[in-house]
Amino acid sequence: MMSSNDLAYIDENLRIIRERCTEAMAKYRSPDDKLRIMAVTKTVAPEAVNHAIELGIDLLGENRVQEYLSKAEAYDRSAEVQFIGHLQTNKVKYIINAVSMIQSVDSIKLGQEISRLAVKNGRVMDILCEVNIGGEDSKSGVAPTELKQLIDELSELEGVRVRGLMTIPPPSDSDIFLGQMKELYDSIASVYKGMDTLSMGMTHDYAEAVKYGSNLVRIGTGLFGARDYSK
Ligand SMILES: *Cc1c(COP(=O)(O)O)cnc(C)c1O
């Protein structure tokens, strides 16, 4: 069992993250703007996740269906959980009642399955469209040029509500890509009702992402330390 002493590095990491976020918000954003800090939990032990929740983290990001299901029971239930990883259509059924938002929708096929299961379960699922802003082959996400069409199609579906955009920009030149995402989000939000979420910014670029209008930063390494995939 880990003690809270062993987990004290999380206190310090979170203090730094909050400080940098507060600074960036003060410098670049209007006083009414809100920012949520999501703790990204992949490979992280439930004890560490719960410690972050004790420190005030109220939003968790899950990447992998199996890992989430195996850890969910051990989580403090007070935090909201959103799905942020690549999601296969045949796995939507496992998370439809276990998350409050799916941030990683990049195809109408995935949207249709979320819609079907949301309706079946008598709920509405909030979703974000994941945008492949850098046009990288290695990454999921819809191309910026196809985004409007995808949102048009998703907007027709019952049981889903498109709330905004999510992206993982290329690690280099993130300035340029974060700026492009801001433009894209602003243009989308001016056309479609109910858009209120721009999810971007990870450990290496969250302060910059705040500068470019993010209102949800997703932080793993910066909070919990380097991931150990061997576990
Ligand atoms: C892992 C992950 C993060 C967090 O990345 P860090 O660099 O560890 O902060 C954020 N978003 C998504 C979608 C991720 O998969």
PDB file of C-alpha atoms and ligand atoms in Angstrom:
ATOM      1  CA  MET A   1       0.000   0.000   0.000  1.00  0.00           C
ATOM      2  CA  MET A   2       1.228   3.475  -0.793  1.00  0.00           C
ATOM      3  CA  SER A   3       1.061   6.069   1.952  1.00  0.00           C
ATOM      4  CA  SER A   4       0.265   9.723   1.358  1.00  0.00           C
ATOM      5  CA  ASN A   5       3.941  10.371   2.089  1.00  0.00           C
ATOM      6  CA  ASP A   6       4.882   8.317  -0.961  1.00  0.00           C
ATOM      7  CA  LEU A   7       2.406  10.354  -2.948  1.00  0.00           C
ATOM      8  CA  ALA A   8       3.582  13.793  -1.813  1.00  0.00           C
ATOM      9  CA  TYR A   9       5.191  14.410  -5.230  1.00  0.00           C
ATOM     10  CA  ILE A  10       1.653  14.686  -6.595  1.00  0.00           C
ATOM     11  CA  ASP A  11       0.908  17.553  -4.193  1.00  0.00           C
ATOM     12  CA  GLU A  12       3.958  19.409  -5.450  1.00  0.00           C
ATOM     13  CA  ASN A  13       3.261  18.653  -9.126  1.00  0.00           C
ATOM     14  CA  LEU A  14      -0.326  19.824  -8.829  1.00  0.00           C
ATOM     15  CA  ARG A  15       0.734  22.976  -7.051  1.00  0.00           C
ATOM     16  CA  ILE A  16       3.025  23.833  -9.975  1.00  0.00           C
ATOM     17  CA  ILE A  17       0.364  23.002 -12.572  1.00  0.00           C
ATOM     18  CA  ARG A  18      -2.232  25.164 -10.837  1.00  0.00           C
ATOM     19  CA  GLU A  19       0.229  28.006 -10.501  1.00  0.00           C
ATOM     20  CA  ARG A  20       1.164  27.938 -14.183  1.00  0.00           C
ATOM     21  CA  CYS A  21      -2.477  27.683 -15.234  1.00  0.00           C
ATOM     22  CA  THR A  22      -3.436  30.604 -13.015  1.00  0.00           C
ATOM     23  CA  GLU A  23      -0.587  32.658 -14.466  1.00  0.00           C
ATOM     24  CA  ALA A  24      -1.534  31.862 -18.045  1.00  0.00           C
ATOM     25  CA  MET A  25      -5.213  32.563 -17.379  1.00  0.00           C
ATOM     26  CA  ALA A  26      -4.359  35.921 -15.784  1.00  0.00           C
ATOM     27  CA  LYS A  27      -2.064  36.863 -18.628  1.00  0.00           C
ATOM     28  CA  TYR A  28      -4.048  35.764 -21.669  1.00  0.00           C
ATOM     29  CA  ARG A  29      -7.694  35.288 -20.821  1.00  0.00           C
ATOM     30  CA  SER A  30     -10.655  37.251 -19.627  1.00  0.00           C
ATOM     31  CA  PRO A  31     -11.522  37.128 -15.932  1.00  0.00           C
ATOM     32  CA  ASP A  32     -14.755  35.198 -16.509  1.00  0.00           C
ATOM     33  CA  ASP A  33     -13.073  32.368 -18.421  1.00  0.00           C
ATOM     34  CA  LYS A  34     -12.980  28.987 -16.753  1.00  0.00           C
ATOM     35  CA  LEU A  35     -10.379  26.246 -17.033  1.00  0.00           C
ATOM     36  CA  ARG A  36     -10.678  22.635 -15.982  1.00  0.00           C
ATOM     37  CA  ILE A  37      -7.674  20.489 -15.172  1.00  0.00           C
ATOM     38  CA  MET A  38      -8.124  16.841 -16.101  1.00  0.00           C
ATOM     39  CA  ALA A  39      -5.909  14.183 -14.545  1.00  0.00           C
ATOM     40  CA  VAL A  40      -4.974  11.625 -17.200  1.00  0.00           C
ATOM     41  CA  THR A  41      -4.743   8.267 -15.489  1.00  0.00           C
ATOM     42  CA  LYS A  42      -3.277   5.775 -17.954  1.00  0.00           C
ATOM     43  CA  THR A  43      -0.888   3.350 -16.159  1.00  0.00           C
ATOM     44  CA  VAL A  44      -1.414   5.236 -12.878  1.00  0.00           C
ATOM     45  CA  ALA A  45      -2.324   3.267  -9.745  1.00  0.00           C
ATOM     46  CA  PRO A  46      -5.783   3.982  -8.292  1.00  0.00           C
ATOM     47  CA  GLU A  47      -4.176   5.104  -4.994  1.00  0.00           C
ATOM     48  CA  ALA A  48      -2.356   7.862  -6.832  1.00  0.00           C
ATOM     49  CA  VAL A  49      -5.510   8.836  -8.736  1.00  0.00           C
ATOM     50  CA  ASN A  50      -7.486   8.997  -5.489  1.00  0.00           C
ATOM     51  CA  HIS A  51      -4.785  11.107  -3.920  1.00  0.00           C
ATOM     52  CA  ALA A  52      -5.151  13.625  -6.745  1.00  0.00           C
ATOM     53  CA  ILE A  53      -8.905  13.634  -6.136  1.00  0.00           C
ATOM     54  CA  GLU A  54      -8.278  14.369  -2.459  1.00  0.00           C
ATOM     55  CA  LEU A  55      -6.235  17.350  -3.575  1.00  0.00           C
ATOM     56  CA  GLY A  56      -9.212  18.689  -5.504  1.00  0.00           C
ATOM     57  CA  ILE A  57      -8.970  17.094  -8.946  1.00  0.00           C
ATOM     58  CA  ASP A  58     -12.571  16.577 -10.056  1.00  0.00           C
ATOM     59  CA  LEU A  59     -12.059  15.302 -13.604  1.00  0.00           C
ATOM     60  CA  LEU A  60     -10.324  12.121 -14.789  1.00  0.00           C
ATOM     61  CA  GLY A  61      -9.356  11.189 -18.353  1.00  0.00           C
ATOM     62  CA  GLU A  62      -9.347   7.546 -19.388  1.00  0.00           C
ATOM     63  CA  ASN A  63      -7.615   6.217 -22.507  1.00  0.00           C
ATOM     64  CA  ARG A  64      -8.204   2.520 -22.477  1.00  0.00           C
ATOM     65  CA  VAL A  65     -11.453   0.720 -21.946  1.00  0.00           C
ATOM     66  CA  GLN A  66     -10.021  -2.401 -20.290  1.00  0.00           C
ATOM     67  CA  GLU A  67      -7.717  -0.517 -17.995  1.00  0.00           C
ATOM     68  CA  TYR A  68     -10.494   1.819 -16.922  1.00  0.00           C
ATOM     69  CA  LEU A  69     -12.897  -1.011 -16.186  1.00  0.00           C
ATOM     70  CA  SER A  70     -10.297  -2.777 -14.085  1.00  0.00           C
ATOM     71  CA  LYS A  71      -9.535   0.336 -12.040  1.00  0.00           C
ATOM     72  CA  ALA A  72     -12.961   1.988 -11.843  1.00  0.00           C
ATOM     73  CA  GLU A  73     -14.060   0.126  -8.725  1.00  0.00           C
ATOM     74  CA  ALA A  74     -11.078   1.405  -6.800  1.00  0.00           C
ATOM     75  CA  TYR A  75     -11.625   5.038  -7.786  1.00  0.00           C
ATOM     76  CA  ASP A  76     -13.127   7.598  -5.494  1.00  0.00           C
ATOM     77  CA  ARG A  77     -16.478   8.164  -7.203  1.00  0.00           C
ATOM     78  CA  SER A  78     -16.594  11.882  -6.571  1.00  0.00           C
ATOM     79  CA  ALA A  79     -14.612  12.737  -9.706  1.00  0.00           C
ATOM     80  CA  GLU A  80     -16.182  12.947 -13.140  1.00  0.00           C
ATOM     81  CA  VAL A  81     -14.719  10.572 -15.735  1.00  0.00           C
ATOM     82  CA  GLN A  82     -14.375  11.306 -19.447  1.00  0.00           C
ATOM     83  CA  PHE A  83     -13.026   9.069 -22.188  1.00  0.00           C
ATOM     84  CA  ILE A  84     -10.142  10.534 -24.197  1.00  0.00           C
ATOM     85  CA  GLY A  85      -8.526   7.573 -25.972  1.00  0.00           C
ATOM     86  CA  HIS A  86      -9.017   5.972 -29.334  1.00  0.00           C
ATOM     87  CA  LEU A  87     -12.328   4.137 -29.073  1.00  0.00           C
ATOM     88  CA  GLN A  88     -13.319   1.130 -31.133  1.00  0.00           C
ATOM     89  CA  THR A  89     -16.976   0.976 -32.070  1.00  0.00           C
ATOM     90  CA  ASN A  90     -17.408  -2.437 -30.453  1.00  0.00           C
ATOM     91  CA  LYS A  91     -16.224  -1.113 -27.078  1.00  0.00           C
ATOM     92  CA  VAL A  92     -18.657   1.776 -26.706  1.00  0.00           C
ATOM     93  CA  LYS A  93     -21.026  -0.536 -24.849  1.00  0.00           C
ATOM     94  CA  TYR A  94     -18.589  -0.929 -21.967  1.00  0.00           C
ATOM     95  CA  ILE A  95     -18.344   2.763 -21.218  1.00  0.00           C
ATOM     96  CA  ILE A  96     -21.690   4.212 -22.263  1.00  0.00           C
ATOM     97  CA  ASN A  97     -22.878   4.386 -18.647  1.00  0.00           C
ATOM     98  CA  ALA A  98     -19.472   4.862 -17.074  1.00  0.00           C
ATOM     99  CA  VAL A  99     -18.307   8.203 -18.479  1.00  0.00           C
ATOM    100  CA  SER A 100     -19.844  11.668 -18.773  1.00  0.00           C
ATOM    101  CA  MET A 101     -18.185  12.587 -22.065  1.00  0.00           C
ATOM    102  CA  ILE A 102     -16.387  10.944 -24.978  1.00  0.00           C
ATOM    103  CA  GLN A 103     -13.758  13.379 -26.268  1.00  0.00           C
ATOM    104  CA  SER A 104     -12.371  11.256 -29.046  1.00  0.00           C
ATOM    105  CA  VAL A 105     -15.101  11.016 -31.680  1.00  0.00           C
ATOM    106  CA  ASP A 106     -13.625  11.187 -35.167  1.00  0.00           C
ATOM    107  CA  SER A 107     -16.065   9.301 -37.383  1.00  0.00           C
ATOM    108  CA  ILE A 108     -19.771   9.147 -38.009  1.00  0.00           C
ATOM    109  CA  LYS A 109     -19.632   5.400 -37.496  1.00  0.00           C
ATOM    110  CA  LEU A 110     -18.429   5.847 -33.925  1.00  0.00           C
ATOM    111  CA  GLY A 111     -20.983   8.618 -33.393  1.00  0.00           C
ATOM    112  CA  GLN A 112     -23.788   6.356 -34.606  1.00  0.00           C
ATOM    113  CA  GLU A 113     -22.854   3.615 -32.167  1.00  0.00           C
ATOM    114  CA  ILE A 114     -22.673   6.091 -29.272  1.00  0.00           C
ATOM    115  CA  SER A 115     -26.078   7.408 -30.352  1.00  0.00           C
ATOM    116  CA  ARG A 116     -27.620   3.943 -30.563  1.00  0.00           C
ATOM    117  CA  LEU A 117     -26.403   2.951 -27.100  1.00  0.00           C
ATOM    118  CA  ALA A 118     -27.195   6.311 -25.510  1.00  0.00           C
ATOM    119  CA  VAL A 119     -30.785   6.090 -26.741  1.00  0.00           C
ATOM    120  CA  LYS A 120     -31.026   2.497 -25.580  1.00  0.00           C
ATOM    121  CA  ASN A 121     -29.811   3.528 -22.122  1.00  0.00           C
ATOM    122  CA  GLY A 122     -32.072   6.551 -21.942  1.00  0.00           C
ATOM    123  CA  ARG A 123     -29.291   9.086 -21.790  1.00  0.00           C
ATOM    124  CA  VAL A 124     -27.579  11.792 -23.763  1.00  0.00           C
ATOM    125  CA  MET A 125     -23.823  11.492 -24.245  1.00  0.00           C
ATOM    126  CA  ASP A 126     -21.710  14.610 -24.536  1.00  0.00           C
ATOM    127  CA  ILE A 127     -19.021  14.280 -27.166  1.00  0.00           C
ATOM    128  CA  LEU A 128     -16.125  16.221 -28.617  1.00  0.00           C
ATOM    129  CA  CYS A 129     -14.758  15.835 -32.122  1.00  0.00           C
ATOM    130  CA  GLU A 130     -11.107  14.920 -32.120  1.00  0.00           C
ATOM    131  CA  VAL A 131      -9.243  16.932 -34.744  1.00  0.00           C
ATOM    132  CA  ASN A 132      -5.982  15.783 -36.308  1.00  0.00           C
ATOM    133  CA  ILE A 133      -4.721  19.344 -36.592  1.00  0.00           C
ATOM    134  CA  GLY A 134      -1.199  18.371 -37.673  1.00  0.00           C
ATOM    135  CA  GLY A 135      -2.395  15.930 -40.338  1.00  0.00           C
ATOM    136  CA  GLU A 136      -0.241  13.205 -38.832  1.00  0.00           C
ATOM    137  CA  ASP A 137      -0.671   9.657 -40.108  1.00  0.00           C
ATOM    138  CA  SER A 138       0.030   8.266 -36.660  1.00  0.00           C
ATOM    139  CA  LYS A 139      -2.833  10.096 -35.001  1.00  0.00           C
ATOM    140  CA  SER A 140      -6.569   9.662 -34.859  1.00  0.00           C
ATOM    141  CA  GLY A 141      -8.879  12.567 -35.454  1.00  0.00           C
ATOM    142  CA  VAL A 142     -10.826  14.095 -38.289  1.00  0.00           C
ATOM    143  CA  ALA A 143      -9.044  16.344 -40.794  1.00  0.00           C
ATOM    144  CA  PRO A 144      -9.872  20.032 -40.276  1.00  0.00           C
ATOM    145  CA  THR A 145     -11.345  20.161 -43.793  1.00  0.00           C
ATOM    146  CA  GLU A 146     -13.814  17.394 -42.925  1.00  0.00           C
ATOM    147  CA  LEU A 147     -14.795  18.686 -39.505  1.00  0.00           C
ATOM    148  CA  LYS A 148     -17.890  20.658 -40.491  1.00  0.00           C
ATOM    149  CA  GLN A 149     -19.356  17.743 -42.348  1.00  0.00           C
ATOM    150  CA  LEU A 150     -18.752  15.427 -39.390  1.00  0.00           C
ATOM    151  CA  ILE A 151     -20.396  17.866 -36.966  1.00  0.00           C
ATOM    152  CA  ASP A 152     -23.343  18.269 -39.351  1.00  0.00           C
ATOM    153  CA  GLU A 153     -23.820  14.519 -39.375  1.00  0.00           C
ATOM    154  CA  LEU A 154     -23.306  14.077 -35.625  1.00  0.00           C
ATOM    155  CA  SER A 155     -25.797  16.875 -34.940  1.00  0.00           C
ATOM    156  CA  GLU A 156     -28.498  14.820 -36.639  1.00  0.00           C
ATOM    157  CA  LEU A 157     -28.076  11.932 -34.215  1.00  0.00           C
ATOM    158  CA  GLU A 158     -30.306  11.363 -31.211  1.00  0.00           C
ATOM    159  CA  GLY A 159     -28.717  10.902 -27.825  1.00  0.00           C
ATOM    160  CA  VAL A 160     -25.476  12.724 -28.552  1.00  0.00           C
ATOM    161  CA  ARG A 161     -24.606  16.347 -27.988  1.00  0.00           C
ATOM    162  CA  VAL A 162     -21.520  17.838 -29.638  1.00  0.00           C
ATOM    163  CA  ARG A 163     -19.891  20.136 -27.098  1.00  0.00           C
ATOM    164  CA  GLY A 164     -16.671  21.088 -28.845  1.00  0.00           C
ATOM    165  CA  LEU A 165     -13.271  19.956 -30.029  1.00  0.00           C
ATOM    166  CA  MET A 166     -10.305  18.002 -28.740  1.00  0.00           C
ATOM    167  CA  THR A 167      -6.824  17.734 -30.207  1.00  0.00           C
ATOM    168  CA  ILE A 168      -3.342  16.357 -29.654  1.00  0.00           C
ATOM    169  CA  PRO A 169      -1.145  18.679 -31.715  1.00  0.00           C
ATOM    170  CA  PRO A 170       2.263  17.603 -33.011  1.00  0.00           C
ATOM    171  CA  PRO A 171       4.864  18.155 -30.299  1.00  0.00           C
ATOM    172  CA  SER A 172       6.911  20.559 -32.396  1.00  0.00           C
ATOM    173  CA  ASP A 173       5.513  23.889 -33.606  1.00  0.00           C
ATOM    174  CA  SER A 174       2.685  23.462 -31.149  1.00  0.00           C
ATOM    175  CA  ASP A 175       2.218  27.249 -31.169  1.00  0.00           C
ATOM    176  CA  ILE A 176       1.099  27.170 -34.777  1.00  0.00           C
ATOM    177  CA  PHE A 177      -1.221  24.224 -34.318  1.00  0.00           C
ATOM    178  CA  LEU A 178      -2.751  25.509 -31.094  1.00  0.00           C
ATOM    179  CA  GLY A 179      -3.454  28.778 -32.909  1.00  0.00           C
ATOM    180  CA  GLN A 180      -5.077  26.913 -35.791  1.00  0.00           C
ATOM    181  CA  MET A 181      -7.247  24.997 -33.323  1.00  0.00           C
ATOM    182  CA  LYS A 182      -8.385  28.230 -31.726  1.00  0.00           C
ATOM    183  CA  GLU A 183      -9.459  29.563 -35.116  1.00  0.00           C
ATOM    184  CA  LEU A 184     -11.216  26.338 -35.962  1.00  0.00           C
ATOM    185  CA  TYR A 185     -13.015  26.234 -32.620  1.00  0.00           C
ATOM    186  CA  ASP A 186     -14.104  29.870 -32.859  1.00  0.00           C
ATOM    187  CA  SER A 187     -15.486  29.318 -36.340  1.00  0.00           C
ATOM    188  CA  ILE A 188     -17.349  26.181 -35.249  1.00  0.00           C
ATOM    189  CA  ALA A 189     -18.695  27.804 -32.076  1.00  0.00           C
ATOM    190  CA  SER A 190     -20.053  30.708 -34.091  1.00  0.00           C
ATOM    191  CA  VAL A 191     -22.087  28.367 -36.303  1.00  0.00           C
ATOM    192  CA  TYR A 192     -23.233  25.559 -33.992  1.00  0.00           C
ATOM    193  CA  LYS A 193     -25.132  26.015 -30.739  1.00  0.00           C
ATOM    194  CA  GLY A 194     -24.015  24.462 -27.483  1.00  0.00           C
ATOM    195  CA  MET A 195     -20.263  24.480 -28.084  1.00  0.00           C
ATOM    196  CA  ASP A 196     -18.430  25.187 -24.861  1.00  0.00           C
ATOM    197  CA  THR A 197     -15.375  22.937 -24.731  1.00  0.00           C
ATOM    198  CA  LEU A 198     -11.951  23.229 -26.340  1.00  0.00           C
ATOM    199  CA  SER A 199      -9.879  20.386 -24.938  1.00  0.00           C
ATOM    200  CA  MET A 200      -6.179  20.871 -25.655  1.00  0.00           C
ATOM    201  CA  GLY A 201      -2.929  21.087 -23.762  1.00  0.00           C
ATOM    202  CA  MET A 202      -0.922  18.271 -22.202  1.00  0.00           C
ATOM    203  CA  THR A 203       2.128  18.252 -19.959  1.00  0.00           C
ATOM    204  CA  HIS A 204       4.476  19.868 -22.457  1.00  0.00           C
ATOM    205  CA  ASP A 205       2.131  22.558 -23.771  1.00  0.00           C
ATOM    206  CA  TYR A 206      -0.706  23.249 -21.335  1.00  0.00           C
ATOM    207  CA  ALA A 207       0.282  26.828 -20.533  1.00  0.00           C
ATOM    208  CA  GLU A 208       0.469  27.608 -24.245  1.00  0.00           C
ATOM    209  CA  ALA A 209      -2.843  25.859 -24.837  1.00  0.00           C
ATOM    210  CA  VAL A 210      -4.438  28.137 -22.255  1.00  0.00           C
ATOM    211  CA  LYS A 211      -3.053  31.065 -24.200  1.00  0.00           C
ATOM    212  CA  TYR A 212      -4.862  29.777 -27.285  1.00  0.00           C
ATOM    213  CA  GLY A 213      -8.239  29.400 -25.646  1.00  0.00           C
ATOM    214  CA  SER A 214      -8.243  25.908 -24.175  1.00  0.00           C
ATOM    215  CA  ASN A 215     -10.710  25.448 -21.339  1.00  0.00           C
ATOM    216  CA  LEU A 216      -9.767  21.862 -20.542  1.00  0.00           C
ATOM    217  CA  VAL A 217      -6.156  20.760 -20.161  1.00  0.00           C
ATOM    218  CA  ARG A 218      -5.360  17.049 -19.923  1.00  0.00           C
ATOM    219  CA  ILE A 219      -2.325  16.305 -17.801  1.00  0.00           C
ATOM    220  CA  GLY A 220      -0.728  12.949 -17.084  1.00  0.00           C
ATOM    221  CA  THR A 221       3.052  12.969 -16.744  1.00  0.00           C
ATOM    222  CA  GLY A 222       3.220  16.435 -15.230  1.00  0.00           C
ATOM    223  CA  LEU A 223       0.965  15.306 -12.405  1.00  0.00           C
ATOM    224  CA  PHE A 224       1.788  11.645 -11.817  1.00  0.00           C
ATOM    225  CA  GLY A 225       5.332  11.392 -13.184  1.00  0.00           C
ATOM    226  CA  ALA A 226       6.660   9.371 -16.120  1.00  0.00           C
ATOM    227  CA  ARG A 227       4.467   6.465 -17.130  1.00  0.00           C
ATOM    228  CA  ASP A 228       5.648   2.928 -16.565  1.00  0.00           C
ATOM    229  CA  TYR A 229       4.166   0.813 -19.327  1.00  0.00           C
ATOM    230  CA  SER A 230       5.763  -2.370 -18.029  1.00  0.00           C
ATOM    231  CA  LYS A 231       3.274  -2.626 -15.167  1.00  0.00           C
TER     232      LYS A 231
HETATM  233  C1  LIG B   1      -1.700  10.542 -22.365  1.00  0.00           C
HETATM  234  C2  LIG B   1      -2.625  11.597 -22.824  1.00  0.00           C
HETATM  235  C3  LIG B   1      -2.607  12.888 -22.266  1.00  0.00           C
HETATM  236  C4  LIG B   1      -1.610  13.316 -21.210  1.00  0.00           C
HETATM  237  O1  LIG B   1      -0.330  13.339 -21.713  1.00  0.00           O
HETATM  238  P1  LIG B   1       0.904  13.869 -20.822  1.00  0.00           P
HETATM  239  O2  LIG B   1       1.905  14.302 -21.808  1.00  0.00           O
HETATM  240  O3  LIG B   1       1.352  12.711 -19.996  1.00  0.00           O
HETATM  241  O4  LIG B   1       0.397  14.972 -19.984  1.00  0.00           O
HETATM  242  C5  LIG B   1      -3.533  13.816 -22.719  1.00  0.00           C
HETATM  243  N1  LIG B   1      -4.436  13.497 -23.663  1.00  0.00           N
HETATM  244  C6  LIG B   1      -4.484  12.276 -24.221  1.00  0.00           C
HETATM  245  C7  LIG B   1      -5.507  12.016 -25.253  1.00  0.00           C
HETATM  246  C8  LIG B   1      -3.584  11.310 -23.824  1.00  0.00           C
HETATM  247  O5  LIG B   1      -3.627  10.098 -24.398  1.00  0.00           O
END
